[in-house]
XYZ file of N, CA, C and O in Angstrom:
684
model
N -9.279 -7.746 6.115
C -8.683 -8.599 5.110
C -7.166 -8.502 5.217
O -6.596 -7.432 5.084
N -6.573 -9.620 5.454
C -5.128 -9.653 5.731
C -4.264 -9.147 4.588
O -3.216 -8.554 4.820
N -4.693 -9.396 3.358
C -3.886 -8.962 2.222
C -3.577 -7.478 2.298
O -2.432 -7.052 2.107
N -4.578 -6.671 2.592
C -4.380 -5.226 2.619
C -3.510 -4.795 3.790
O -2.703 -3.864 3.670
N -3.634 -5.466 4.895
C -2.775 -5.186 6.060
C -1.320 -5.527 5.729
O -0.403 -4.776 6.064
N -1.121 -6.648 5.048
C 0.233 -7.060 4.665
C 0.850 -6.045 3.715
O 1.986 -5.591 3.914
N 0.104 -5.665 2.677
C 0.643 -4.700 1.715
C 0.872 -3.354 2.392
O 1.860 -2.674 2.107
N -0.013 -2.974 3.289
C 0.181 -1.741 4.052
C 1.526 -1.766 4.775
O 2.300 -0.810 4.706
N 1.806 -2.866 5.449
C 3.070 -2.996 6.177
C 4.272 -2.963 5.241
O 5.300 -2.367 5.562
N 4.147 -3.590 4.082
C 5.267 -3.654 3.145
C 5.498 -2.323 2.427
O 6.616 -2.046 1.997
N 4.446 -1.509 2.293
C 4.595 -0.205 1.642
C 4.910 0.916 2.620
O 5.234 2.024 2.199
N 4.812 0.648 3.891
C 5.132 1.667 4.886
C 6.652 1.731 5.052
O 7.376 0.816 4.632
N 7.120 2.799 5.668
C 8.562 2.954 5.874
C 9.104 1.730 6.610
O 8.598 1.369 7.682
N 10.094 1.076 6.039
C 10.602 -0.168 6.630
C 11.427 0.083 7.896
O 12.400 0.810 7.868
N 10.984 -0.536 8.964
C 11.750 -0.432 10.201
C 12.262 -1.824 10.573
O 11.943 -2.818 9.932
N 13.050 -1.868 11.595
C 13.658 -3.126 12.034
C 12.587 -4.168 12.392
O 12.744 -5.346 12.134
N 11.463 -3.707 12.953
C 10.406 -4.627 13.384
C 9.849 -5.439 12.216
O 9.690 -6.652 12.325
N 9.574 -4.780 11.086
C 9.035 -5.526 9.935
C 10.077 -6.521 9.422
O 9.744 -7.648 9.084
N 11.325 -6.117 9.408
C 12.395 -6.996 8.925
C 12.524 -8.214 9.840
O 12.691 -9.342 9.368
N 12.419 -7.988 11.136
C 12.552 -9.087 12.098
C 11.358 -10.039 12.079
O 11.453 -11.151 12.589
N 10.251 -9.618 11.491
C 9.044 -10.448 11.474
C 8.693 -10.995 10.095
O 7.552 -11.395 9.861
N 9.659 -11.041 9.189
C 9.382 -11.538 7.846
C 8.965 -13.007 7.843
O 8.089 -13.403 7.068
N 9.561 -13.828 8.712
C 9.179 -15.248 8.755
C 7.716 -15.408 9.162
O 6.986 -16.222 8.588
N 7.287 -14.622 10.136
C 5.889 -14.666 10.570
C 4.966 -14.206 9.438
O 3.903 -14.787 9.208
N 5.387 -13.202 8.717
C 4.610 -12.689 7.593
C 4.471 -13.757 6.505
O 3.384 -13.942 5.943
N 5.541 -14.476 6.248
C 5.500 -15.561 5.255
C 4.491 -16.624 5.679
O 3.717 -17.122 4.853
N 4.472 -16.973 6.947
C 3.511 -17.962 7.446
C 2.081 -17.483 7.260
O 1.204 -18.248 6.851
N 1.832 -16.231 7.550
C 0.488 -15.667 7.380
C 0.083 -15.743 5.909
O -1.041 -16.137 5.584
N 0.992 -15.372 5.026
C 0.709 -15.414 3.587
C 0.437 -16.847 3.145
O -0.559 -17.122 2.465
N 1.307 -17.760 3.536
C 1.152 -19.170 3.141
C -0.170 -19.759 3.615
O -0.774 -20.576 2.921
N -0.627 -19.362 4.783
C -1.836 -19.937 5.370
C -3.120 -19.192 5.015
O -4.201 -19.604 5.429
N -3.010 -18.119 4.266
C -4.184 -17.311 3.948
C -4.961 -17.895 2.771
O -4.392 -18.228 1.732
N -6.271 -17.980 2.949
C -7.144 -18.440 1.881
C -7.657 -17.283 1.033
O -8.152 -17.493 -0.070
N -7.550 -16.067 1.543
C -8.053 -14.905 0.814
C -7.041 -14.362 -0.198
O -7.392 -13.556 -1.046
N -5.793 -14.789 -0.080
C -4.746 -14.339 -0.995
C -4.555 -15.423 -2.048
O -4.257 -16.576 -1.719
N -4.741 -15.052 -3.321
C -4.630 -16.070 -4.370
C -3.158 -16.415 -4.648
O -2.244 -15.747 -4.164
N -2.963 -17.445 -5.408
C -1.618 -17.984 -5.651
C -0.681 -16.948 -6.271
O 0.467 -16.809 -5.846
N -1.147 -16.221 -7.282
C -0.261 -15.241 -7.923
C 0.082 -14.093 -6.972
O 1.210 -13.588 -6.987
N -0.876 -13.690 -6.130
C -0.594 -12.651 -5.134
C 0.421 -13.148 -4.115
O 1.345 -12.408 -3.741
N 0.261 -14.395 -3.685
C 1.223 -14.966 -2.734
C 2.626 -14.963 -3.338
O 3.605 -14.622 -2.670
N 2.704 -15.338 -4.604
C 4.000 -15.382 -5.277
C 4.656 -13.995 -5.291
O 5.837 -13.852 -4.972
N 3.880 -12.973 -5.638
C 4.405 -11.607 -5.668
C 4.871 -11.178 -4.278
O 5.962 -10.620 -4.123
N 4.061 -11.450 -3.275
C 4.419 -11.065 -1.905
C 5.690 -11.770 -1.453
O 6.571 -11.154 -0.839
N 5.797 -13.056 -1.755
C 6.976 -13.806 -1.324
C 8.233 -13.368 -2.063
O 9.320 -13.308 -1.470
N 8.101 -13.024 -3.334
C 9.250 -12.496 -4.089
C 9.714 -11.182 -3.466
O 10.911 -10.948 -3.276
N 8.755 -10.327 -3.129
C 9.112 -9.049 -2.508
C 9.795 -9.277 -1.162
O 10.814 -8.647 -0.859
N 9.251 -10.169 -0.362
C 9.845 -10.445 0.952
C 11.247 -11.028 0.790
O 12.164 -10.672 1.541
N 11.440 -11.881 -0.205
C 12.787 -12.420 -0.453
C 13.748 -11.313 -0.884
O 14.924 -11.339 -0.525
N 13.244 -10.338 -1.652
C 14.069 -9.183 -1.999
C 14.481 -8.463 -0.712
O 15.650 -8.096 -0.549
N 13.524 -8.271 0.205
C 13.829 -7.608 1.471
C 14.884 -8.388 2.254
O 15.791 -7.793 2.834
N 14.749 -9.699 2.251
C 15.704 -10.536 2.992
C 17.128 -10.394 2.461
O 18.087 -10.593 3.204
N 17.243 -10.071 1.191
C 18.564 -9.936 0.575
C 19.205 -8.581 0.788
O 20.293 -8.324 0.266
N 18.533 -7.711 1.525
C 19.020 -6.349 1.767
C 19.209 -6.134 3.269
O 18.546 -6.775 4.071
N 20.044 -5.191 3.596
C 20.123 -4.763 4.993
C 18.967 -3.797 5.251
O 18.364 -3.274 4.313
N 18.676 -3.550 6.519
C 17.622 -2.592 6.863
C 17.936 -1.238 6.230
O 17.060 -0.587 5.651
N 19.189 -0.817 6.314
C 19.603 0.476 5.759
C 19.384 0.507 4.250
O 18.889 1.506 3.708
N 19.724 -0.572 3.553
C 19.537 -0.610 2.099
C 18.063 -0.524 1.718
O 17.701 0.172 0.763
N 17.209 -1.206 2.470
C 15.767 -1.148 2.198
C 15.250 0.264 2.465
O 14.466 0.810 1.674
N 15.701 0.858 3.541
C 15.279 2.225 3.864
C 15.759 3.208 2.794
O 15.016 4.117 2.396
N 16.974 3.027 2.313
C 17.488 3.903 1.260
C 16.657 3.760 -0.016
O 16.332 4.756 -0.665
N 16.313 2.535 -0.368
C 15.479 2.295 -1.552
C 14.104 2.923 -1.370
O 13.556 3.526 -2.296
N 13.553 2.800 -0.178
C 12.249 3.378 0.120
C 12.290 4.900 -0.043
O 11.443 5.491 -0.719
N 13.273 5.544 0.568
C 13.389 7.003 0.492
C 13.608 7.442 -0.953
O 12.962 8.390 -1.432
N 14.496 6.758 -1.659
C 14.755 7.090 -3.060
C 13.475 6.956 -3.885
O 13.168 7.803 -4.718
N 12.731 5.905 -3.630
C 11.529 5.637 -4.411
C 10.400 6.586 -4.079
O 9.831 7.228 -4.964
N 10.042 6.681 -2.808
C 8.814 7.382 -2.431
C 9.011 8.822 -1.974
O 8.127 9.653 -2.183
N 10.140 9.132 -1.372
C 10.336 10.479 -0.837
C 11.047 11.414 -1.817
O 10.853 12.624 -1.762
N 11.854 10.853 -2.687
C 12.655 11.680 -3.588
C 12.046 11.799 -4.988
O 12.544 12.558 -5.808
N 11.000 11.038 -5.254
C 10.401 11.031 -6.585
C 8.908 11.319 -6.468
O 8.124 10.430 -6.116
N 8.489 12.549 -6.746
C 7.079 12.910 -6.591
C 6.116 12.008 -7.364
O 5.006 11.757 -6.898
N 6.521 11.494 -8.510
C 5.644 10.611 -9.291
C 5.394 9.271 -8.611
O 4.557 8.496 -9.060
N 6.126 8.994 -7.539
C 5.960 7.745 -6.798
C 5.315 7.979 -5.431
O 5.302 7.072 -4.600
N 4.813 9.161 -5.213
C 4.274 9.511 -3.899
C 3.199 8.528 -3.450
O 2.313 8.152 -4.216
N 3.283 8.137 -2.188
C 2.256 7.275 -1.593
C 1.081 8.098 -1.077
O 0.110 7.535 -0.571
N 1.147 9.412 -1.219
C 0.023 10.291 -0.888
C -0.802 10.433 -2.168
O -0.440 11.187 -3.076
N -1.889 9.695 -2.230
C -2.614 9.528 -3.484
C -3.181 10.819 -4.056
O -3.204 10.988 -5.277
N -3.635 11.744 -3.219
C -4.188 12.980 -3.777
C -3.118 13.809 -4.478
O -3.445 14.643 -5.322
N -1.873 13.577 -4.158
C -0.782 14.284 -4.841
C -0.826 14.008 -6.338
O -0.521 14.888 -7.152
N -1.225 12.805 -6.729
C -1.256 12.431 -8.144
C -2.377 13.138 -8.899
O -2.336 13.233 -10.123
N -3.366 13.643 -8.184
C -4.462 14.380 -8.814
C -4.231 15.888 -8.715
O -4.359 16.611 -9.688
N -3.878 16.338 -7.517
C -3.813 17.776 -7.253
C -2.409 18.351 -7.203
O -2.255 19.571 -7.252
N -1.395 17.506 -7.046
C -0.061 18.041 -6.820
C -0.090 18.857 -5.533
O -0.647 18.419 -4.529
N 0.439 20.056 -5.578
C 0.423 20.933 -4.410
C -0.706 21.962 -4.503
O -0.717 22.948 -3.772
N -1.649 21.740 -5.399
C -2.772 22.651 -5.603
C -3.644 22.730 -4.350
O -3.763 21.761 -3.595
N -4.284 23.861 -4.169
C -5.131 24.058 -2.989
C -6.348 23.138 -2.974
O -6.965 22.952 -1.934
N -6.695 22.530 -4.092
C -7.807 21.580 -4.145
C -7.534 20.306 -3.368
O -8.460 19.549 -3.045
N -6.280 20.072 -3.062
C -5.919 18.869 -2.316
C -6.452 18.912 -0.885
O -6.861 17.889 -0.335
N -6.455 20.083 -0.278
C -6.909 20.231 1.111
C -8.318 19.716 1.347
O -8.535 18.893 2.246
N -9.303 20.170 0.558
C -10.661 19.662 0.756
C -10.776 18.146 0.557
O -11.540 17.481 1.259
N -10.008 17.611 -0.380
C -10.041 16.158 -0.591
C -9.519 15.425 0.646
O -10.076 14.401 1.055
N -8.471 15.958 1.267
C -7.926 15.355 2.483
C -8.924 15.450 3.632
O -9.090 14.489 4.395
N -9.589 16.583 3.727
C -10.592 16.759 4.790
C -11.753 15.793 4.594
O -12.215 15.160 5.550
N -12.217 15.655 3.346
C -13.307 14.709 3.064
C -12.920 13.291 3.458
O -13.722 12.559 4.048
N -11.709 12.906 3.127
C -11.246 11.561 3.457
C -11.131 11.381 4.966
O -11.564 10.356 5.522
N -10.611 12.377 5.641
C -10.497 12.309 7.096
C -11.884 12.220 7.743
O -12.090 11.442 8.679
N -12.846 12.972 7.232
C -14.220 12.916 7.751
C -14.852 11.548 7.481
O -15.598 11.033 8.312
N -14.542 10.970 6.340
C -15.045 9.622 6.040
C -14.513 8.628 7.067
O -15.268 7.806 7.604
N -13.227 8.694 7.334
C -12.634 7.800 8.332
C -13.321 7.967 9.685
O -13.658 6.995 10.350
N -13.502 9.234 10.088
C -14.154 9.515 11.372
C -15.549 8.909 11.425
O -15.939 8.290 12.414
N -16.317 9.091 10.335
C -17.694 8.587 10.309
C -17.744 7.062 10.363
O -18.737 6.487 10.788
N -16.675 6.425 9.948
C -16.599 4.961 9.961
C -15.963 4.432 11.245
O -15.798 3.217 11.402
N -15.559 5.346 12.123
C -14.941 4.928 13.376
C -13.487 4.525 13.242
O -12.914 3.903 14.135
N -12.862 4.864 12.121
C -11.452 4.540 11.899
C -10.615 5.689 12.422
O -10.749 6.826 11.970
N -9.763 5.401 13.385
C -8.970 6.447 14.017
C -7.586 6.556 13.407
O -6.916 5.550 13.190
N -7.214 7.789 13.163
C -5.875 8.088 12.672
C -5.047 8.612 13.834
O -5.581 9.213 14.757
N -3.757 8.382 13.758
C -2.846 8.937 14.761
C -2.606 10.407 14.432
O -2.672 10.807 13.267
N -2.326 11.203 15.449
C -2.018 12.621 15.193
C -0.869 12.745 14.188
O 0.113 12.015 14.252
N -1.048 13.643 13.244
C -0.012 13.888 12.244
C -0.119 13.033 10.997
O 0.572 13.289 10.010
N -0.967 12.006 11.013
C -1.120 11.174 9.822
C -1.942 11.916 8.771
O -2.898 12.617 9.099
N -1.553 11.742 7.532
C -2.271 12.354 6.414
C -3.139 11.255 5.796
O -2.645 10.174 5.461
N -4.446 11.499 5.649
C -5.381 10.433 5.312
C -5.218 9.796 3.927
O -5.736 8.702 3.702
N -4.499 10.436 3.021
C -4.363 9.849 1.684
C -3.103 8.992 1.526
O -2.787 8.548 0.430
N -2.397 8.755 2.605
C -1.175 7.937 2.591
C -1.582 6.485 2.348
O -2.361 5.910 3.119
N -1.117 5.898 1.269
C -1.585 4.577 0.846
C -1.503 3.516 1.948
O -2.485 2.781 2.136
N -0.417 3.385 2.691
C -0.435 2.394 3.774
C -1.551 2.634 4.795
O -2.161 1.678 5.284
N -1.857 3.891 5.086
C -2.961 4.198 6.001
C -4.299 3.827 5.367
O -5.161 3.220 6.021
N -4.478 4.150 4.100
C -5.707 3.767 3.399
C -5.899 2.252 3.426
O -7.016 1.764 3.602
N -4.812 1.535 3.259
C -4.896 0.067 3.273
C -5.216 -0.466 4.663
O -5.877 -1.495 4.789
N -4.743 0.228 5.694
C -5.128 -0.138 7.067
C -6.650 -0.038 7.199
O -7.291 -0.902 7.793
N -7.200 1.037 6.651
C -8.654 1.211 6.678
C -9.353 0.124 5.856
O -10.293 -0.518 6.328
N -8.883 -0.096 4.644
C -9.494 -1.095 3.758
C -9.471 -2.479 4.410
O -10.411 -3.259 4.261
N -8.427 -2.759 5.172
C -8.307 -4.056 5.851
C -9.410 -4.269 6.884
O -9.691 -5.403 7.269
N -10.066 -3.189 7.315
C -11.153 -3.313 8.298
C -12.501 -3.575 7.635
O -13.484 -3.848 8.326
N -12.549 -3.493 6.316
C -13.811 -3.626 5.586
C -14.053 -5.064 5.133
O -13.101 -5.838 5.005
N -15.302 -5.384 4.826
C -15.571 -6.688 4.224
C -15.104 -6.648 2.768
O -14.766 -5.581 2.233
N -15.079 -7.786 2.136
C -14.506 -7.895 0.794
C -15.201 -6.973 -0.211
O -14.547 -6.310 -1.010
N -16.514 -6.903 -0.160
C -17.255 -6.052 -1.098
C -16.914 -4.577 -0.910
O -16.603 -3.864 -1.875
N -16.969 -4.100 0.332
C -16.679 -2.692 0.605
C -15.212 -2.351 0.339
O -14.904 -1.256 -0.134
N -14.334 -3.279 0.635
C -12.909 -3.067 0.353
C -12.698 -2.901 -1.145
O -11.990 -1.980 -1.596
N -13.323 -3.768 -1.919
C -13.207 -3.672 -3.374
C -13.771 -2.370 -3.912
O -13.179 -1.729 -4.784
N -14.917 -1.950 -3.370
C -15.531 -0.696 -3.821
C -14.641 0.496 -3.489
O -14.470 1.404 -4.315
N -14.054 0.498 -2.300
C -13.169 1.597 -1.900
C -11.959 1.644 -2.824
O -11.576 2.712 -3.306
N -11.354 0.488 -3.091
C -10.195 0.442 -3.984
C -10.583 0.826 -5.410
O -9.805 1.486 -6.107
N -11.761 0.408 -5.852
C -12.209 0.756 -7.201
C -12.291 2.272 -7.362
O -11.936 2.817 -8.414
N -12.743 2.959 -6.300
C -12.808 4.429 -6.335
C -11.422 5.042 -6.472
O -11.274 6.112 -7.067
N -10.423 4.400 -5.933
C -9.053 4.927 -5.966
C -8.225 4.348 -7.108
O -7.056 4.713 -7.270
N -8.823 3.477 -7.921
C -8.030 2.731 -8.888
C -7.365 3.610 -9.940
O -6.266 3.297 -10.396
N -7.983 4.698 -10.330
C -7.349 5.587 -11.313
C -5.979 6.038 -10.801
O -4.994 6.041 -11.540
N -5.920 6.375 -9.529
C -4.664 6.846 -8.937
C -3.705 5.678 -8.711
O -2.503 5.802 -8.948
N -4.220 4.544 -8.269
C -3.376 3.365 -8.056
C -2.716 2.951 -9.368
O -1.537 2.591 -9.391
N -3.464 3.037 -10.477
C -2.898 2.705 -11.798
C -1.736 3.629 -12.144
O -0.713 3.181 -12.664
N -1.905 4.908 -11.869
C -0.840 5.880 -12.145
C 0.401 5.548 -11.326
O 1.512 5.486 -11.854
N 0.204 5.316 -10.041
C 1.324 4.975 -9.165
C 2.000 3.689 -9.622
O 3.228 3.624 -9.729
N 1.200 2.689 -9.919
C 1.736 1.399 -10.352
C 2.553 1.551 -11.645
O 3.652 1.003 -11.772
N 2.015 2.308 -12.584
C 2.716 2.540 -13.857
C 4.040 3.262 -13.621
O 5.077 2.886 -14.180
N 4.015 4.291 -12.770
C 5.238 5.042 -12.484
C 6.295 4.181 -11.799
O 7.479 4.262 -12.123
N 5.863 3.351 -10.862
C 6.811 2.458 -10.180
C 7.360 1.401 -11.134
O 8.542 1.053 -11.072
N 6.521 0.907 -12.026
C 6.971 -0.091 -13.007
C 8.005 0.504 -13.951
O 9.009 -0.139 -14.266
N 7.754 1.728 -14.410
C 8.715 2.404 -15.299
C 10.082 2.527 -14.646
O 11.103 2.465 -15.319
N 10.082 2.718 -13.335
C 11.334 2.890 -12.592
C 11.939 1.551 -12.167
O 12.965 1.525 -11.492
N 11.311 0.451 -12.560
C 11.752 -0.890 -12.154
C 11.871 -1.011 -10.641
O 12.800 -1.641 -10.123
N 10.932 -0.411 -9.943
C 10.945 -0.450 -8.484
C 10.477 -1.805 -7.974
O 9.508 -2.367 -8.489
N 11.129 -2.325 -6.947
C 10.651 -3.576 -6.359
C 9.262 -3.427 -5.739
O 8.547 -4.409 -5.552
N 8.839 -2.194 -5.462
C 7.525 -1.949 -4.861
C 6.389 -2.005 -5.893
O 5.223 -2.056 -5.516
N 6.720 -1.981 -7.162
C 5.703 -1.917 -8.220
C 4.726 -3.079 -8.170
O 3.520 -2.898 -8.349
N 5.224 -4.262 -7.941
C 4.347 -5.439 -7.969
C 3.324 -5.404 -6.836
O 2.229 -5.940 -6.978
N 3.659 -4.762 -5.724
C 2.697 -4.641 -4.629
C 1.516 -3.780 -5.056
O 0.358 -4.095 -4.767
N 1.814 -2.692 -5.773
C 0.721 -1.831 -6.230
C -0.082 -2.496 -7.339
O -1.276 -2.226 -7.479
N 0.539 -3.374 -8.087
C -0.206 -4.103 -9.131
C -1.239 -5.033 -8.514
O -2.311 -5.243 -9.085
N -0.929 -5.605 -7.357
C -1.927 -6.429 -6.663
C -3.148 -5.574 -6.343
O -4.292 -5.990 -6.577
N -2.920 -4.382 -5.837
C -4.022 -3.481 -5.505
C -4.802 -3.095 -6.755
O -6.035 -3.070 -6.754
N -4.076 -2.817 -7.818
C -4.713 -2.448 -9.082
C -5.599 -3.593 -9.585
O -6.732 -3.363 -10.011
N -5.094 -4.808 -9.498
C -5.873 -5.966 -9.956
C -7.106 -6.183 -9.092
O -8.185 -6.489 -9.598
N -6.955 -6.043 -7.795
C -8.100 -6.200 -6.900
C -9.155 -5.126 -7.190
O -10.348 -5.410 -7.193
N -8.700 -3.904 -7.423
C -9.632 -2.813 -7.715
C -10.324 -3.038 -9.056
O -11.535 -2.821 -9.180
N -9.590 -3.505 -10.042
C -10.165 -3.775 -11.369
C -11.234 -4.855 -11.262
O -12.303 -4.757 -11.849
N -10.951 -5.895 -10.478
C -11.927 -6.962 -10.277
C -13.197 -6.408 -9.633
O -14.305 -6.757 -10.033
N -13.033 -5.522 -8.676
C -14.201 -4.936 -7.990
C -14.999 -4.037 -8.948
O -16.228 -3.970 -8.845
N -14.318 -3.398 -9.886
C -15.004 -2.522 -10.847
C -15.901 -3.316 -11.773
O -16.941 -2.815 -12.210
N -15.525 -4.550 -12.055
C -16.291 -5.359 -12.995
C -17.387 -6.175 -12.353
O -18.165 -6.818 -13.035
N -17.422 -6.204 -11.025
C -18.470 -6.986 -10.354
C -19.593 -6.130 -9.856
O -19.577 -4.962 -9.838
């Protein structure tokens, strides 16, 4: 599902390649039937925000938001366990799930990193993607709320995920 791949790319550390391909990303969004109108609007607003910044400014905002503020961590188990030893088994379980599904991680990747999770979700059909997100929705809500409180430009991206997960919970 392209929506999850797009959000994965937008939530990952911004490099020159993503910035140079924003026009292509806009075309994909505009032509997608799986992304609803309000989601398209949010994505395009975010991309326009990116266009108004230099690569360095976007990277600085990313680091300030996700690396310097633990409440904004893109490592989802952090929101449940913090640095507690219970986090390790949860990471191992998630990594084993990926392995059993044939989803390969690169060496050094941590399985609870939201952009990586979205890469995985993008490989699933709509029903399974929704179920996976519904399982993570408690944490996505926390992240979304924390980003919204900080008036982060990334907040609306997590709200799309929260809405998709909520929809899956009710079906």
